[in-house]
Amino acid sequence: MTAAAPFGPLQFQLVLLRRMADHQPGLAEDARHELSASPAEMREANRRWQAMVRGPGGRGVLRRYRAVLGEPERSVRRTVGDLECDALSWTLPLWPDLRFEVMAGPGGAVWNAWLVRAPGAPGPELRGAADLTPWSCTVDEVARAFAPARPAEGSAPTRWALAFTDPATGAPYVAEFTWGLFQRLLPG
């Protein structure tokens, strides 16, 4: 019996793609090909990730990310409201202008994990809803561009939504994100 290959950044990217494929199957398929991974490898990566997440006696959440992605490229201390946390980020080859960021509180409790724009990387110019294209922007970029955007409940733990009014047309919309990356726009 052969041992399973190590679970690393390649498999983690496949996990992110698996959930993104729910809304953007074509983009996820193209990205899977870019990683030279088969559909079976994508399913297996997701199965193994779910086993790590749900398994008894598994690593803590932050330790899991470090075990899979290695040491973070960057770690900075941030204040969110009255609380201090650590923002750790990793580079993922599929998204060179983004970073996978984990926000960890005291004791390593993970508060959030998603894709964010890399420091110094230019983001898209968002003037109206028509500028939102799948995989082009992050939650933070949409929230800033369409302030005061209002958080809305996502349909899964790795999903977020923002309700906003398009300044160009006055129409209400809901932008949906998976792992922090824009996926689709719905009428509000």
PDB file of C-alpha atoms in Angstrom:
ATOM      1  CA  MET A   1       0.000   0.000   0.000  1.00  0.00           C
ATOM      2  CA  THR A   2       1.447   3.408  -0.968  1.00  0.00           C
ATOM      3  CA  ALA A   3       1.321   6.396   1.317  1.00  0.00           C
ATOM      4  CA  ALA A   4      -0.713   9.423   0.229  1.00  0.00           C
ATOM      5  CA  ALA A   5       1.267  12.257  -1.326  1.00  0.00           C
ATOM      6  CA  PRO A   6       1.874  15.189   1.012  1.00  0.00           C
ATOM      7  CA  PHE A   7      -0.929  17.735   1.160  1.00  0.00           C
ATOM      8  CA  GLY A   8       0.592  21.061   0.176  1.00  0.00           C
ATOM      9  CA  PRO A   9      -0.095  24.291  -1.703  1.00  0.00           C
ATOM     10  CA  LEU A  10      -1.103  22.527  -4.933  1.00  0.00           C
ATOM     11  CA  GLN A  11      -3.782  20.471  -3.172  1.00  0.00           C
ATOM     12  CA  PHE A  12      -4.919  23.503  -1.174  1.00  0.00           C
ATOM     13  CA  GLN A  13      -5.466  25.481  -4.389  1.00  0.00           C
ATOM     14  CA  LEU A  14      -7.558  22.583  -5.680  1.00  0.00           C
ATOM     15  CA  VAL A  15      -9.680  22.831  -2.514  1.00  0.00           C
ATOM     16  CA  LEU A  16     -10.261  26.546  -3.155  1.00  0.00           C
ATOM     17  CA  LEU A  17     -11.164  25.805  -6.775  1.00  0.00           C
ATOM     18  CA  ARG A  18     -13.595  23.049  -5.768  1.00  0.00           C
ATOM     19  CA  ARG A  19     -15.809  25.549  -3.935  1.00  0.00           C
ATOM     20  CA  MET A  20     -15.348  28.278  -6.590  1.00  0.00           C
ATOM     21  CA  ALA A  21     -16.500  25.836  -9.281  1.00  0.00           C
ATOM     22  CA  ASP A  22     -20.010  26.036  -7.808  1.00  0.00           C
ATOM     23  CA  HIS A  23     -20.370  29.544  -9.315  1.00  0.00           C
ATOM     24  CA  GLN A  24     -17.616  29.709 -11.934  1.00  0.00           C
ATOM     25  CA  PRO A  25     -17.099  26.187 -13.334  1.00  0.00           C
ATOM     26  CA  GLY A  26     -15.340  27.422 -16.478  1.00  0.00           C
ATOM     27  CA  LEU A  27     -12.784  29.518 -14.602  1.00  0.00           C
ATOM     28  CA  ALA A  28     -12.216  26.722 -12.087  1.00  0.00           C
ATOM     29  CA  GLU A  29     -11.740  24.203 -14.905  1.00  0.00           C
ATOM     30  CA  ASP A  30      -9.200  26.454 -16.647  1.00  0.00           C
ATOM     31  CA  ALA A  31      -7.334  26.944 -13.359  1.00  0.00           C
ATOM     32  CA  ARG A  32      -7.336  23.188 -12.683  1.00  0.00           C
ATOM     33  CA  HIS A  33      -5.748  22.657 -16.109  1.00  0.00           C
ATOM     34  CA  GLU A  34      -3.182  25.367 -15.294  1.00  0.00           C
ATOM     35  CA  LEU A  35      -2.254  23.306 -12.224  1.00  0.00           C
ATOM     36  CA  SER A  36      -2.042  20.144 -14.399  1.00  0.00           C
ATOM     37  CA  ALA A  37      -4.475  18.400 -12.060  1.00  0.00           C
ATOM     38  CA  SER A  38      -7.204  15.939 -12.994  1.00  0.00           C
ATOM     39  CA  PRO A  39     -10.805  16.094 -11.770  1.00  0.00           C
ATOM     40  CA  ALA A  40     -10.024  13.032  -9.638  1.00  0.00           C
ATOM     41  CA  GLU A  41      -7.079  14.846  -8.015  1.00  0.00           C
ATOM     42  CA  MET A  42      -9.347  17.789  -7.269  1.00  0.00           C
ATOM     43  CA  ARG A  43     -11.932  15.522  -5.626  1.00  0.00           C
ATOM     44  CA  GLU A  44      -9.222  13.727  -3.643  1.00  0.00           C
ATOM     45  CA  ALA A  45      -7.707  17.010  -2.440  1.00  0.00           C
ATOM     46  CA  ASN A  46     -11.134  18.149  -1.251  1.00  0.00           C
ATOM     47  CA  ARG A  47     -11.794  14.789   0.447  1.00  0.00           C
ATOM     48  CA  ARG A  48      -8.467  14.981   2.292  1.00  0.00           C
ATOM     49  CA  TRP A  49      -9.029  18.618   3.292  1.00  0.00           C
ATOM     50  CA  GLN A  50     -12.478  17.801   4.663  1.00  0.00           C
ATOM     51  CA  ALA A  51     -10.990  14.882   6.589  1.00  0.00           C
ATOM     52  CA  MET A  52      -8.402  17.234   8.128  1.00  0.00           C
ATOM     53  CA  VAL A  53     -11.075  19.805   8.985  1.00  0.00           C
ATOM     54  CA  ARG A  54     -13.530  17.324  10.495  1.00  0.00           C
ATOM     55  CA  GLY A  55     -11.192  14.663  11.821  1.00  0.00           C
ATOM     56  CA  PRO A  56     -10.932  13.962  15.543  1.00  0.00           C
ATOM     57  CA  GLY A  57      -7.717  15.022  17.214  1.00  0.00           C
ATOM     58  CA  GLY A  58      -6.665  17.013  14.179  1.00  0.00           C
ATOM     59  CA  ARG A  59      -4.387  20.012  14.186  1.00  0.00           C
ATOM     60  CA  GLY A  60      -5.694  23.383  15.293  1.00  0.00           C
ATOM     61  CA  VAL A  61      -6.931  25.536  12.421  1.00  0.00           C
ATOM     62  CA  LEU A  62      -3.882  27.821  12.279  1.00  0.00           C
ATOM     63  CA  ARG A  63      -1.516  24.872  12.627  1.00  0.00           C
ATOM     64  CA  ARG A  64      -3.355  23.179   9.739  1.00  0.00           C
ATOM     65  CA  TYR A  65      -2.777  26.159   7.430  1.00  0.00           C
ATOM     66  CA  ARG A  66       0.905  26.282   8.410  1.00  0.00           C
ATOM     67  CA  ALA A  67       1.296  22.534   7.856  1.00  0.00           C
ATOM     68  CA  VAL A  68      -0.288  22.764   4.393  1.00  0.00           C
ATOM     69  CA  LEU A  69       1.117  26.099   3.175  1.00  0.00           C
ATOM     70  CA  GLY A  70       4.396  26.324   5.105  1.00  0.00           C
ATOM     71  CA  GLU A  71       5.589  29.371   6.963  1.00  0.00           C
ATOM     72  CA  PRO A  72       3.696  32.516   5.969  1.00  0.00           C
ATOM     73  CA  GLU A  73       5.288  34.944   3.547  1.00  0.00           C
ATOM     74  CA  ARG A  74       4.197  37.761   5.835  1.00  0.00           C
ATOM     75  CA  SER A  75       2.830  38.154   9.335  1.00  0.00           C
ATOM     76  CA  VAL A  76       1.599  41.485  10.673  1.00  0.00           C
ATOM     77  CA  ARG A  77      -0.185  42.525  13.846  1.00  0.00           C
ATOM     78  CA  ARG A  78      -3.553  44.252  13.254  1.00  0.00           C
ATOM     79  CA  THR A  79      -6.154  45.853  15.442  1.00  0.00           C
ATOM     80  CA  VAL A  80      -9.776  45.090  14.587  1.00  0.00           C
ATOM     81  CA  GLY A  81     -12.059  47.128  16.824  1.00  0.00           C
ATOM     82  CA  ASP A  82     -10.822  46.487  20.369  1.00  0.00           C
ATOM     83  CA  LEU A  83      -9.052  43.235  19.490  1.00  0.00           C
ATOM     84  CA  GLU A  84      -5.569  42.552  18.240  1.00  0.00           C
ATOM     85  CA  CYS A  85      -4.915  39.766  15.796  1.00  0.00           C
ATOM     86  CA  ASP A  86      -2.220  38.426  13.504  1.00  0.00           C
ATOM     87  CA  ALA A  87      -2.694  38.540   9.736  1.00  0.00           C
ATOM     88  CA  LEU A  88      -0.635  35.787   8.127  1.00  0.00           C
ATOM     89  CA  SER A  89      -0.408  35.545   4.347  1.00  0.00           C
ATOM     90  CA  TRP A  90       0.831  33.073   1.767  1.00  0.00           C
ATOM     91  CA  THR A  91       1.419  33.267  -1.982  1.00  0.00           C
ATOM     92  CA  LEU A  92      -0.560  30.880  -4.172  1.00  0.00           C
ATOM     93  CA  PRO A  93       0.683  30.428  -7.769  1.00  0.00           C
ATOM     94  CA  LEU A  94      -2.819  30.573  -9.313  1.00  0.00           C
ATOM     95  CA  TRP A  95      -3.346  34.095  -8.017  1.00  0.00           C
ATOM     96  CA  PRO A  96       0.027  35.913  -8.076  1.00  0.00           C
ATOM     97  CA  ASP A  97      -1.556  39.321  -7.290  1.00  0.00           C
ATOM     98  CA  LEU A  98      -3.440  37.931  -4.297  1.00  0.00           C
ATOM     99  CA  ARG A  99      -2.440  36.370  -0.991  1.00  0.00           C
ATOM    100  CA  PHE A 100      -4.237  33.781   1.091  1.00  0.00           C
ATOM    101  CA  GLU A 101      -4.704  35.565   4.407  1.00  0.00           C
ATOM    102  CA  VAL A 102      -5.554  34.044   7.759  1.00  0.00           C
ATOM    103  CA  MET A 103      -6.619  36.309  10.616  1.00  0.00           C
ATOM    104  CA  ALA A 104      -5.738  34.685  13.933  1.00  0.00           C
ATOM    105  CA  GLY A 105      -6.663  35.944  17.369  1.00  0.00           C
ATOM    106  CA  PRO A 106      -5.199  35.205  20.762  1.00  0.00           C
ATOM    107  CA  GLY A 107      -4.164  31.591  21.169  1.00  0.00           C
ATOM    108  CA  GLY A 108      -4.194  31.038  17.405  1.00  0.00           C
ATOM    109  CA  ALA A 109      -7.987  31.006  16.992  1.00  0.00           C
ATOM    110  CA  VAL A 110      -8.685  31.633  13.293  1.00  0.00           C
ATOM    111  CA  TRP A 111     -11.286  34.327  12.724  1.00  0.00           C
ATOM    112  CA  ASN A 112     -11.130  34.495   8.953  1.00  0.00           C
ATOM    113  CA  ALA A 113      -9.336  32.918   5.977  1.00  0.00           C
ATOM    114  CA  TRP A 114      -9.608  34.315   2.459  1.00  0.00           C
ATOM    115  CA  LEU A 115      -7.879  35.776  -0.568  1.00  0.00           C
ATOM    116  CA  VAL A 116      -6.815  39.442  -0.380  1.00  0.00           C
ATOM    117  CA  ARG A 117      -4.881  41.733  -2.731  1.00  0.00           C
ATOM    118  CA  ALA A 118      -1.091  41.444  -2.334  1.00  0.00           C
ATOM    119  CA  PRO A 119       0.616  44.511  -0.871  1.00  0.00           C
ATOM    120  CA  GLY A 120       1.590  46.835  -3.715  1.00  0.00           C
ATOM    121  CA  ALA A 121      -0.392  44.930  -6.370  1.00  0.00           C
ATOM    122  CA  PRO A 122      -2.845  47.170  -8.204  1.00  0.00           C
ATOM    123  CA  GLY A 123      -6.497  46.290  -7.786  1.00  0.00           C
ATOM    124  CA  PRO A 124      -9.230  46.835 -10.350  1.00  0.00           C
ATOM    125  CA  GLU A 125     -10.903  50.198 -10.823  1.00  0.00           C
ATOM    126  CA  LEU A 126     -14.466  49.662  -9.628  1.00  0.00           C
ATOM    127  CA  ARG A 127     -16.808  52.528 -10.590  1.00  0.00           C
ATOM    128  CA  GLY A 128     -20.017  50.568 -10.960  1.00  0.00           C
ATOM    129  CA  ALA A 129     -21.466  47.068 -10.900  1.00  0.00           C
ATOM    130  CA  ALA A 130     -20.535  46.629 -14.579  1.00  0.00           C
ATOM    131  CA  ASP A 131     -16.856  46.658 -13.532  1.00  0.00           C
ATOM    132  CA  LEU A 132     -17.279  43.527 -11.402  1.00  0.00           C
ATOM    133  CA  THR A 133     -16.079  40.479 -13.294  1.00  0.00           C
ATOM    134  CA  PRO A 134     -15.575  37.021 -11.753  1.00  0.00           C
ATOM    135  CA  TRP A 135     -12.273  36.558  -9.946  1.00  0.00           C
ATOM    136  CA  SER A 136     -11.297  40.207 -10.507  1.00  0.00           C
ATOM    137  CA  CYS A 137     -11.612  41.598  -6.988  1.00  0.00           C
ATOM    138  CA  THR A 138     -11.822  40.806  -3.296  1.00  0.00           C
ATOM    139  CA  VAL A 139     -14.389  41.440  -0.578  1.00  0.00           C
ATOM    140  CA  ASP A 140     -12.382  44.365   0.790  1.00  0.00           C
ATOM    141  CA  GLU A 141     -12.041  46.006  -2.636  1.00  0.00           C
ATOM    142  CA  VAL A 142     -15.786  45.825  -3.311  1.00  0.00           C
ATOM    143  CA  ALA A 143     -16.617  47.055   0.202  1.00  0.00           C
ATOM    144  CA  ARG A 144     -14.363  50.096  -0.264  1.00  0.00           C
ATOM    145  CA  ALA A 145     -15.533  50.844  -3.827  1.00  0.00           C
ATOM    146  CA  PHE A 146     -19.236  50.644  -2.972  1.00  0.00           C
ATOM    147  CA  ALA A 147     -19.319  52.028   0.556  1.00  0.00           C
ATOM    148  CA  PRO A 148     -21.441  51.696   2.536  1.00  0.00           C
ATOM    149  CA  ALA A 149     -21.678  48.063   1.398  1.00  0.00           C
ATOM    150  CA  ARG A 150     -23.511  45.875   3.904  1.00  0.00           C
ATOM    151  CA  PRO A 151     -22.374  42.361   4.766  1.00  0.00           C
ATOM    152  CA  ALA A 152     -24.961  39.706   3.933  1.00  0.00           C
ATOM    153  CA  GLU A 153     -25.024  36.069   4.922  1.00  0.00           C
ATOM    154  CA  GLY A 154     -23.098  33.744   2.628  1.00  0.00           C
ATOM    155  CA  SER A 155     -24.475  30.365   1.570  1.00  0.00           C
ATOM    156  CA  ALA A 156     -21.536  28.359   3.017  1.00  0.00           C
ATOM    157  CA  PRO A 157     -18.718  28.880   5.547  1.00  0.00           C
ATOM    158  CA  THR A 158     -16.252  29.908   2.804  1.00  0.00           C
ATOM    159  CA  ARG A 159     -18.684  32.340   1.178  1.00  0.00           C
ATOM    160  CA  TRP A 160     -19.389  36.005   1.813  1.00  0.00           C
ATOM    161  CA  ALA A 161     -21.849  38.457   0.323  1.00  0.00           C
ATOM    162  CA  LEU A 162     -22.037  42.241   0.191  1.00  0.00           C
ATOM    163  CA  ALA A 163     -25.191  44.216  -0.548  1.00  0.00           C
ATOM    164  CA  PHE A 164     -24.629  47.601  -2.158  1.00  0.00           C
ATOM    165  CA  THR A 165     -26.184  50.224  -4.390  1.00  0.00           C
ATOM    166  CA  ASP A 166     -24.511  50.796  -7.753  1.00  0.00           C
ATOM    167  CA  PRO A 167     -23.458  54.462  -7.777  1.00  0.00           C
ATOM    168  CA  ALA A 168     -23.622  54.489 -11.585  1.00  0.00           C
ATOM    169  CA  THR A 169     -27.274  53.356 -11.833  1.00  0.00           C
ATOM    170  CA  GLY A 170     -28.747  53.457  -8.312  1.00  0.00           C
ATOM    171  CA  ALA A 171     -29.695  49.759  -8.627  1.00  0.00           C
ATOM    172  CA  PRO A 172     -29.278  47.444  -5.622  1.00  0.00           C
ATOM    173  CA  TYR A 173     -27.008  44.381  -5.953  1.00  0.00           C
ATOM    174  CA  VAL A 174     -25.525  41.559  -3.924  1.00  0.00           C
ATOM    175  CA  ALA A 175     -21.950  40.566  -4.740  1.00  0.00           C
ATOM    176  CA  GLU A 176     -21.068  36.969  -3.813  1.00  0.00           C
ATOM    177  CA  PHE A 177     -17.575  35.801  -2.935  1.00  0.00           C
ATOM    178  CA  THR A 178     -15.936  32.430  -2.350  1.00  0.00           C
ATOM    179  CA  TRP A 179     -12.761  32.379  -0.258  1.00  0.00           C
ATOM    180  CA  GLY A 180     -12.857  36.200  -0.525  1.00  0.00           C
ATOM    181  CA  LEU A 181     -12.732  36.296  -4.347  1.00  0.00           C
ATOM    182  CA  PHE A 182     -15.655  37.789  -6.317  1.00  0.00           C
ATOM    183  CA  GLN A 183     -17.773  35.124  -8.046  1.00  0.00           C
ATOM    184  CA  ARG A 184     -21.067  36.631  -9.192  1.00  0.00           C
ATOM    185  CA  LEU A 185     -23.430  39.574  -8.959  1.00  0.00           C
ATOM    186  CA  LEU A 186     -27.116  39.191  -8.184  1.00  0.00           C
ATOM    187  CA  PRO A 187     -29.912  41.765  -8.280  1.00  0.00           C
ATOM    188  CA  GLY A 188     -30.524  43.099  -4.780  1.00  0.00           C
TER     189      GLY A 188
END
